[in-house]
CSV table of C-alpha atoms in Angstrom, one decimal:
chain,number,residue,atom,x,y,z
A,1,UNK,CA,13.6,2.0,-25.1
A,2,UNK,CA,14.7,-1.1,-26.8
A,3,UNK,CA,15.7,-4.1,-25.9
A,4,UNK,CA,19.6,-3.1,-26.7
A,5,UNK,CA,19.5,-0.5,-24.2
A,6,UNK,CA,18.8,-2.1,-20.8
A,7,UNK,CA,17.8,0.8,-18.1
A,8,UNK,CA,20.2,2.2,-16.0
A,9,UNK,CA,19.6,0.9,-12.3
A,10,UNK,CA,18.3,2.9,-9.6
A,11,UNK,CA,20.8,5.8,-8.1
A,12,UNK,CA,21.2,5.6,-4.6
A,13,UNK,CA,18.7,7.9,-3.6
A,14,UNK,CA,15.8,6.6,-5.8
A,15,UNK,CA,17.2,2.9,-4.5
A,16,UNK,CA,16.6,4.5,-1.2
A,17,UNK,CA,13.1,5.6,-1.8
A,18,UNK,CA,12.1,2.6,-3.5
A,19,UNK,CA,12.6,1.0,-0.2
A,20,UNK,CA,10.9,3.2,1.7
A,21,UNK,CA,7.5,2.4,-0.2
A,22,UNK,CA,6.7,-0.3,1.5
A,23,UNK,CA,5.8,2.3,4.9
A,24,UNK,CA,3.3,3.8,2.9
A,25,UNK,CA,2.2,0.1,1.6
A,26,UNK,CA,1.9,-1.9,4.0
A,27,UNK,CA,2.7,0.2,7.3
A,28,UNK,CA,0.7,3.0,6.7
A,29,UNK,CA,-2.9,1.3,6.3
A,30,UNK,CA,-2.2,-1.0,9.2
A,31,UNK,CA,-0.9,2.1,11.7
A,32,UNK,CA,-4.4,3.8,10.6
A,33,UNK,CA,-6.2,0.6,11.0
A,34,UNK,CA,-5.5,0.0,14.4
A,35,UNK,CA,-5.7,3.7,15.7
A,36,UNK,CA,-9.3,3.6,14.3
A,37,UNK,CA,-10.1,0.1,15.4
A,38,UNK,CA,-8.5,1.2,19.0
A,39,UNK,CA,-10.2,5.0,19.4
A,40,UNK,CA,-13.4,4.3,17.6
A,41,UNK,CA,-14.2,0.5,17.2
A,42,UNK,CA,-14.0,1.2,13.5
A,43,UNK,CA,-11.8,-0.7,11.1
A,44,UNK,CA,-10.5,1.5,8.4
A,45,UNK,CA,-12.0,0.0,5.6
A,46,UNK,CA,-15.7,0.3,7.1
A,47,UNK,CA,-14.3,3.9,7.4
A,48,UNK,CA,-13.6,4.5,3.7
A,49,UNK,CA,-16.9,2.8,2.2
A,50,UNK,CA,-18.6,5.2,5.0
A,51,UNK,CA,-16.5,8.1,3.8
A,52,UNK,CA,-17.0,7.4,-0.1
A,53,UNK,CA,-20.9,6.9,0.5
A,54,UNK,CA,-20.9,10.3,2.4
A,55,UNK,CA,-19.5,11.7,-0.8
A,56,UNK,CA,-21.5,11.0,-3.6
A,57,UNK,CA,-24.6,12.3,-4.7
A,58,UNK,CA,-27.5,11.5,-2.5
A,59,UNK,CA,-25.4,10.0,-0.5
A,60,UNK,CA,-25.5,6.7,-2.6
A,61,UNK,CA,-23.3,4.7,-5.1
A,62,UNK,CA,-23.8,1.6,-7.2
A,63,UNK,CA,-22.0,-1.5,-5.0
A,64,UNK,CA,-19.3,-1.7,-8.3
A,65,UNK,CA,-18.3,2.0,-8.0
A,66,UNK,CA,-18.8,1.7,-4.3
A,67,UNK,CA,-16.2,-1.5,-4.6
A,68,UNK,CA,-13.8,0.4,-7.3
A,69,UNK,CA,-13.8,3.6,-4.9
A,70,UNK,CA,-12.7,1.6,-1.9
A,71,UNK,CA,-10.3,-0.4,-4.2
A,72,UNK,CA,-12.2,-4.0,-3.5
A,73,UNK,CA,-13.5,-7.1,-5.1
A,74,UNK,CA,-17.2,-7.0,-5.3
A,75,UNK,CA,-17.1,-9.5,-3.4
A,76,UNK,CA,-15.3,-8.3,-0.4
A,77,UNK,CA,-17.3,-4.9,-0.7
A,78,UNK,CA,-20.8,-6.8,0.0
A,79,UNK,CA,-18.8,-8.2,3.2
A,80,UNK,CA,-18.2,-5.3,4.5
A,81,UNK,CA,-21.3,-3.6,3.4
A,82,UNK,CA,-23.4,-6.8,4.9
A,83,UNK,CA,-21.6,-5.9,8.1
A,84,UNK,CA,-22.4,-1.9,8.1
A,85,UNK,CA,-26.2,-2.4,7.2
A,86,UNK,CA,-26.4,-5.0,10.5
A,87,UNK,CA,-25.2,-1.7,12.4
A,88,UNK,CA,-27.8,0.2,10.5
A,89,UNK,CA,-24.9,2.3,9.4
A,90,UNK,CA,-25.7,1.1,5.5
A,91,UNK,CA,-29.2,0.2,3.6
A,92,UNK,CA,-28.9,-1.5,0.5
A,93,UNK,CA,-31.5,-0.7,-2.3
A,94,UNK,CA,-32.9,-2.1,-5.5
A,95,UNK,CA,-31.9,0.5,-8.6
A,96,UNK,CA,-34.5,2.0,-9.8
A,97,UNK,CA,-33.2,2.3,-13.7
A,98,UNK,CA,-31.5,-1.8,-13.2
A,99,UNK,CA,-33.6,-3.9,-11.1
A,100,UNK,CA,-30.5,-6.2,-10.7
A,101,UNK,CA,-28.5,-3.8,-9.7
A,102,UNK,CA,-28.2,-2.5,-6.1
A,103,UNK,CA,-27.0,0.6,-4.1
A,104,UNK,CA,-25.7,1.4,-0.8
A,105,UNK,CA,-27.1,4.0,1.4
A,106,UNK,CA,-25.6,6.1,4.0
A,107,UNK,CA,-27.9,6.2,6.9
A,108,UNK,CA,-28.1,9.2,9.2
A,109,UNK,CA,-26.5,6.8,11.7
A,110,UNK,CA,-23.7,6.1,9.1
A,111,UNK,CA,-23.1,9.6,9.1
A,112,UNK,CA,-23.3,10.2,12.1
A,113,UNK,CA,-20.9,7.3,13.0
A,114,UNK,CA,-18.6,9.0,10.4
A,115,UNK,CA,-18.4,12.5,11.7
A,116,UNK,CA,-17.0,10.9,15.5
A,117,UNK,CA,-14.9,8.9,13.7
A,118,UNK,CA,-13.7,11.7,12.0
A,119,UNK,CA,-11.3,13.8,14.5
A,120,UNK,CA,-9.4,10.1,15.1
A,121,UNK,CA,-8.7,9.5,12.1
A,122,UNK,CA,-8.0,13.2,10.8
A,123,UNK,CA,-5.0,13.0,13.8
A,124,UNK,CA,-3.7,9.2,13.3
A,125,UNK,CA,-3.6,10.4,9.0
A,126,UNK,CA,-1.5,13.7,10.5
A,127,UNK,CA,1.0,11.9,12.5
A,128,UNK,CA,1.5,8.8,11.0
A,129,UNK,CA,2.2,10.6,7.7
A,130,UNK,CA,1.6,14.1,6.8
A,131,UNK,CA,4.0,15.1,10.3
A,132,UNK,CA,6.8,13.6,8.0
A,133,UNK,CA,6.7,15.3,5.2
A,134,UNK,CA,8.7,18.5,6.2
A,135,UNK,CA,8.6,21.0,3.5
A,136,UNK,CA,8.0,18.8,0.7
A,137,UNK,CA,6.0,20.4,-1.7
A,138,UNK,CA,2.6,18.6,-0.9
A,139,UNK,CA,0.7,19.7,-4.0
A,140,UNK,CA,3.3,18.6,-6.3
A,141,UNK,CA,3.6,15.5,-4.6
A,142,UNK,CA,-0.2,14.8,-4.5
A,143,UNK,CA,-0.3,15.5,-8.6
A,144,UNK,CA,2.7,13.3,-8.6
A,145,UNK,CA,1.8,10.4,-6.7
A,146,UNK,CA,-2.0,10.6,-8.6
A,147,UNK,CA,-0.6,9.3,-11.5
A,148,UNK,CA,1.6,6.3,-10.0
A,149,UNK,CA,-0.1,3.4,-11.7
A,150,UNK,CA,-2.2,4.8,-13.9
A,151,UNK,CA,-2.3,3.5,-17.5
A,152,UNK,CA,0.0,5.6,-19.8
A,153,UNK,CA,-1.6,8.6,-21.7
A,154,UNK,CA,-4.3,8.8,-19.0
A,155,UNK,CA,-2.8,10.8,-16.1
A,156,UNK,CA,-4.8,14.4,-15.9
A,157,UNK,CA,-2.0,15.5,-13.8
A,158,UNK,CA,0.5,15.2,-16.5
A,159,UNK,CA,1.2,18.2,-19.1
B,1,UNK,CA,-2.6,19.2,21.5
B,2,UNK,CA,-5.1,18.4,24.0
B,3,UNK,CA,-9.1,17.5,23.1
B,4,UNK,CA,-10.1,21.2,23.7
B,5,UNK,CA,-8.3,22.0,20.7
B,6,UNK,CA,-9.3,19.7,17.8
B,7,UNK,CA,-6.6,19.5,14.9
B,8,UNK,CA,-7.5,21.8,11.8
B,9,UNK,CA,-9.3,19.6,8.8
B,10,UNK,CA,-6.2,18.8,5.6
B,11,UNK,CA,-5.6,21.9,3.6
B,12,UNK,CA,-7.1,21.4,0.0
B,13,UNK,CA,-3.5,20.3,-0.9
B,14,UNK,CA,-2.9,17.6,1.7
B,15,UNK,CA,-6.6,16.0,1.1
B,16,UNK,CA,-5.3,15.8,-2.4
B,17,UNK,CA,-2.4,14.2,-1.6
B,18,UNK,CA,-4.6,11.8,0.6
B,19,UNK,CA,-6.8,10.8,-2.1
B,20,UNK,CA,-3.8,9.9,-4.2
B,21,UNK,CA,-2.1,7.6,-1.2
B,22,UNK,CA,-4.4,4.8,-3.0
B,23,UNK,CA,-2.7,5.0,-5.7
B,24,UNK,CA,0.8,3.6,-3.9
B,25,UNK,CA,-1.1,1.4,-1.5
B,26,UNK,CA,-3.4,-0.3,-3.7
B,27,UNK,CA,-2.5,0.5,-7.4
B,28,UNK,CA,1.2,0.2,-7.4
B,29,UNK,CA,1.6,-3.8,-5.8
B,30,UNK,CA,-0.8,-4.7,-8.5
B,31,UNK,CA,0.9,-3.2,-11.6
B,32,UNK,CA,4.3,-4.0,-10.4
B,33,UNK,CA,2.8,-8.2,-10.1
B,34,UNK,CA,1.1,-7.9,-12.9
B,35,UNK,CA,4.0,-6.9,-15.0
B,36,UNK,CA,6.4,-9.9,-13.2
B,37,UNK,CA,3.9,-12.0,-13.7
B,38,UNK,CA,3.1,-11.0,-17.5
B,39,UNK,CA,7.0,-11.0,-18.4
B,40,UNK,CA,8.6,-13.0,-16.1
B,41,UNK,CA,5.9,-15.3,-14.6
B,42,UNK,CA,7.0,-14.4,-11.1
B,43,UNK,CA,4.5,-13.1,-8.2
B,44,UNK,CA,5.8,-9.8,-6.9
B,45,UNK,CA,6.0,-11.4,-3.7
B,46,UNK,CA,8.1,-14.1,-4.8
B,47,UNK,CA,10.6,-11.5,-6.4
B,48,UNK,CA,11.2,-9.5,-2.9
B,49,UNK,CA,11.3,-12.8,-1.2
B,50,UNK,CA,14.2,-13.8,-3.4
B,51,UNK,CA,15.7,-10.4,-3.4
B,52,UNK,CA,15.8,-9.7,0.5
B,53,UNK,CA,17.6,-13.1,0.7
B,54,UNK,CA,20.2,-11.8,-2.3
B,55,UNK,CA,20.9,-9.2,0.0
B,56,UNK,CA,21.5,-11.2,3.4
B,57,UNK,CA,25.1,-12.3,4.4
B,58,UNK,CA,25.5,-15.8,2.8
B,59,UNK,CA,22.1,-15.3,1.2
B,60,UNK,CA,20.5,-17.1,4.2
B,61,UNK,CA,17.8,-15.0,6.5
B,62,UNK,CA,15.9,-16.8,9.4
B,63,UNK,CA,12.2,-17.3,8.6
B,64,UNK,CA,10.8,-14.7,11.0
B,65,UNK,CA,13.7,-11.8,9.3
B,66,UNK,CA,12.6,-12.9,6.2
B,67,UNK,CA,8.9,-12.7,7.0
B,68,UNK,CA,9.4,-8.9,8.4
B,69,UNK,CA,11.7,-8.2,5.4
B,70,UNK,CA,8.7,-9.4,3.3
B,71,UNK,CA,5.5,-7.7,5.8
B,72,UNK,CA,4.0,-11.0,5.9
B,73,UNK,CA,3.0,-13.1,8.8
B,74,UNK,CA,5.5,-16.6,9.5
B,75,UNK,CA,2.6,-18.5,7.7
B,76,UNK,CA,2.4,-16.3,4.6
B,77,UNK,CA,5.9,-16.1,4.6
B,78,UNK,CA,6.2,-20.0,5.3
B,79,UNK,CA,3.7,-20.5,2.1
B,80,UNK,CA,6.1,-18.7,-0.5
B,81,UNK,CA,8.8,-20.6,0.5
B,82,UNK,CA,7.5,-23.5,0.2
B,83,UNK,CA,6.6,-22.6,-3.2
B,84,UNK,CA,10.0,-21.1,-4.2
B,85,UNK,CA,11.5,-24.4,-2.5
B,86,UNK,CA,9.4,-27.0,-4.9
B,87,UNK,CA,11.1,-24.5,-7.9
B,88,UNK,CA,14.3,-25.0,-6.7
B,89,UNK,CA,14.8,-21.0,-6.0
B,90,UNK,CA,15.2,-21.7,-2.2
B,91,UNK,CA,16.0,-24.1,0.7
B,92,UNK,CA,15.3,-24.4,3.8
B,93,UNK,CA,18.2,-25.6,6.5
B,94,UNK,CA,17.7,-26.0,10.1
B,95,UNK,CA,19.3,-23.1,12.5
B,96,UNK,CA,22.6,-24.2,14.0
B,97,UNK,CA,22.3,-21.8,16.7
B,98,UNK,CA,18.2,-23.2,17.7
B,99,UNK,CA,17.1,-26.7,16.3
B,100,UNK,CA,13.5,-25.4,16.1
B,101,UNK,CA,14.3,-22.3,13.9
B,102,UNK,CA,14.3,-22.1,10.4
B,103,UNK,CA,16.6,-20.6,7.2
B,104,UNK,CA,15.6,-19.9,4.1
B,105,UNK,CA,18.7,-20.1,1.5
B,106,UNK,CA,18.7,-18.4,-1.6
B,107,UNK,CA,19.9,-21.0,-4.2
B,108,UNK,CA,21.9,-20.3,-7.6
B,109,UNK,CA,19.4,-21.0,-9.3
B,110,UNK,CA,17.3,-18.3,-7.5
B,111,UNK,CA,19.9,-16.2,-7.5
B,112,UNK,CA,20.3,-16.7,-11.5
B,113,UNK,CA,16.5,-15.9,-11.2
B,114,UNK,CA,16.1,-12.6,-9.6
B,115,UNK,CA,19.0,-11.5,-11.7
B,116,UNK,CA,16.6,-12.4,-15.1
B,117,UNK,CA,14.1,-10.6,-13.4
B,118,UNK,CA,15.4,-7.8,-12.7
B,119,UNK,CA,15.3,-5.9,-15.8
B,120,UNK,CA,11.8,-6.2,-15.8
B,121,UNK,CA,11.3,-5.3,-12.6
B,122,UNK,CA,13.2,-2.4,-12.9
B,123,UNK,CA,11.3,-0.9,-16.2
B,124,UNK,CA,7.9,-1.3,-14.3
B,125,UNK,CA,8.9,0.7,-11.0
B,126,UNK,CA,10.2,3.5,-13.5
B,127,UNK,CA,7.6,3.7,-15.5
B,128,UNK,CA,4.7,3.2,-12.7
B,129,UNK,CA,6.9,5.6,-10.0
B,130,UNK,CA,9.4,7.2,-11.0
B,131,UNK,CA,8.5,8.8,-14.5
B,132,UNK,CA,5.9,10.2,-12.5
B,133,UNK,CA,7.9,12.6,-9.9
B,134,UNK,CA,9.1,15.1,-12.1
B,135,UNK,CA,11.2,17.4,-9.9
B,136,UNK,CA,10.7,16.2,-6.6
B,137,UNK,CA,13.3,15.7,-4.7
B,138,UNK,CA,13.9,12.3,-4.5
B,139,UNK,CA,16.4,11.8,-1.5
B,140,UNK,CA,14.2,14.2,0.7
B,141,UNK,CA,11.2,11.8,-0.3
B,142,UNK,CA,13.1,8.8,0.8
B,143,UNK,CA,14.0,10.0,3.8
B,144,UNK,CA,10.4,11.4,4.5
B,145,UNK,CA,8.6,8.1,3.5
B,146,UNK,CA,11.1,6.2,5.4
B,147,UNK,CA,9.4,7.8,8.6
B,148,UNK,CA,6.1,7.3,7.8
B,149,UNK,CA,4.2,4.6,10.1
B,150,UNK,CA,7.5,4.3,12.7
B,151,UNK,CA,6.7,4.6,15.7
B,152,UNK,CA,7.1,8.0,17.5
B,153,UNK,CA,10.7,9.2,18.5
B,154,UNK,CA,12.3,5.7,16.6
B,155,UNK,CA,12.9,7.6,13.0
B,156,UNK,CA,16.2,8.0,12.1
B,157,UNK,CA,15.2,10.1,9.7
B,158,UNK,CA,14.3,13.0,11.5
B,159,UNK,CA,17.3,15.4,13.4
């Protein structure tokens, strides 16, 4: 595209879903938010760094991939990792191969906190999104929407 | 479903799809600024401030529509304008229905703006969204995504 060829504007229906966005980006992680916060005390974003920690390997990331996986500042993810290890949900340890570096630990309690949280959140995710769908084609939409906002050329879910 | 019958876990599909929800929450908002901001010099906010008002008979919305419009809170919302007044993009007039309430006024000159910016804008949702959907069905996604976060039985969406 040059600049002698501006883009045609959105058609109606892509005008339509452009507005529709901002449920999935701004409703959606409030609506979650305060179903967890309500059933289970747990705000969602102590539920993702629980859920990404309960992932990895050992049960133990690196507080910059920990902060990258839970799309935060490093900054903001040692908040909230300060306030999981005062529940003894989290430990945070030295690295053993960068002394300067430190990781976060789930504790058994952090797991355990997890798994209850689990069926909550599993039902607020269904309702508040995947009950809308209809018979959208939820693989191709995943591969799809995995690639919004990723840096050209780099999207595996592109041919 | 009562709690005697706990909801079945996401399909492999669906969690995929959940893991990607990120990518439009977080990811999206960030290009789409970055991109005003590197071509235009204009926070993303500050474009869909100016464009809901574009949009509003006599290009005039009452702080607390405007704030909604936006997803911000009356102070956020109160901070951008006050920012897009001092450029001369907006004004402020006093209610003539309720002395206490507040307009924001799109000006020409804001209106001049968010037509310069539009192009821009425009070329970053394709190429972040759109160019990735392939051959989804774009109206059936609006009209889905439109639903998501509402609160039960209120979707117009659904028959």
């Amino acid at each position: 595209m040059t600049a002698a060829q501006p883009l045609p504007p959105l058609t109606p229906d892509e005008e339509a879903l452009a507005r529709a966005l901002p449920r999935v980006i701004y409703a959606l992680p409030r609506m979650l938010d305060a179903d967890l916060m309500r059933e289970q005390q747990l705000p969602l974003i102590e539920y993702m760094t629980l859920m990404h920690l309960s992932e990895a390997p050992g049960r133990l990331l690196r507080m910059g991939e920990l902060a990258i996986a839970c799309e935060l500042s490093l900054s903001g993810m040692t908040r909230i990792v300060t306030r999981l290890e005062g529940q003894g949900l989290v430990r945070r340890i030295r690295c053993d191969e960068d002394a300067r570096g430190l990781n976060a630990v789930l504790t058994d309690a952090g797991f355990a906190r997890l798994r209850q949280a689990w069926p909550s959140h599993l039902a607020s995710v269904r309702r508040h999104f995947f009950d809308h769908l209809g018979d959208i084609d939820v693989a191709q939409l995943g591969r799809a929407l995995g690639c919004v906002a990723v840096a050209e050329g780099r999207c595996p879910g592109h041919e």
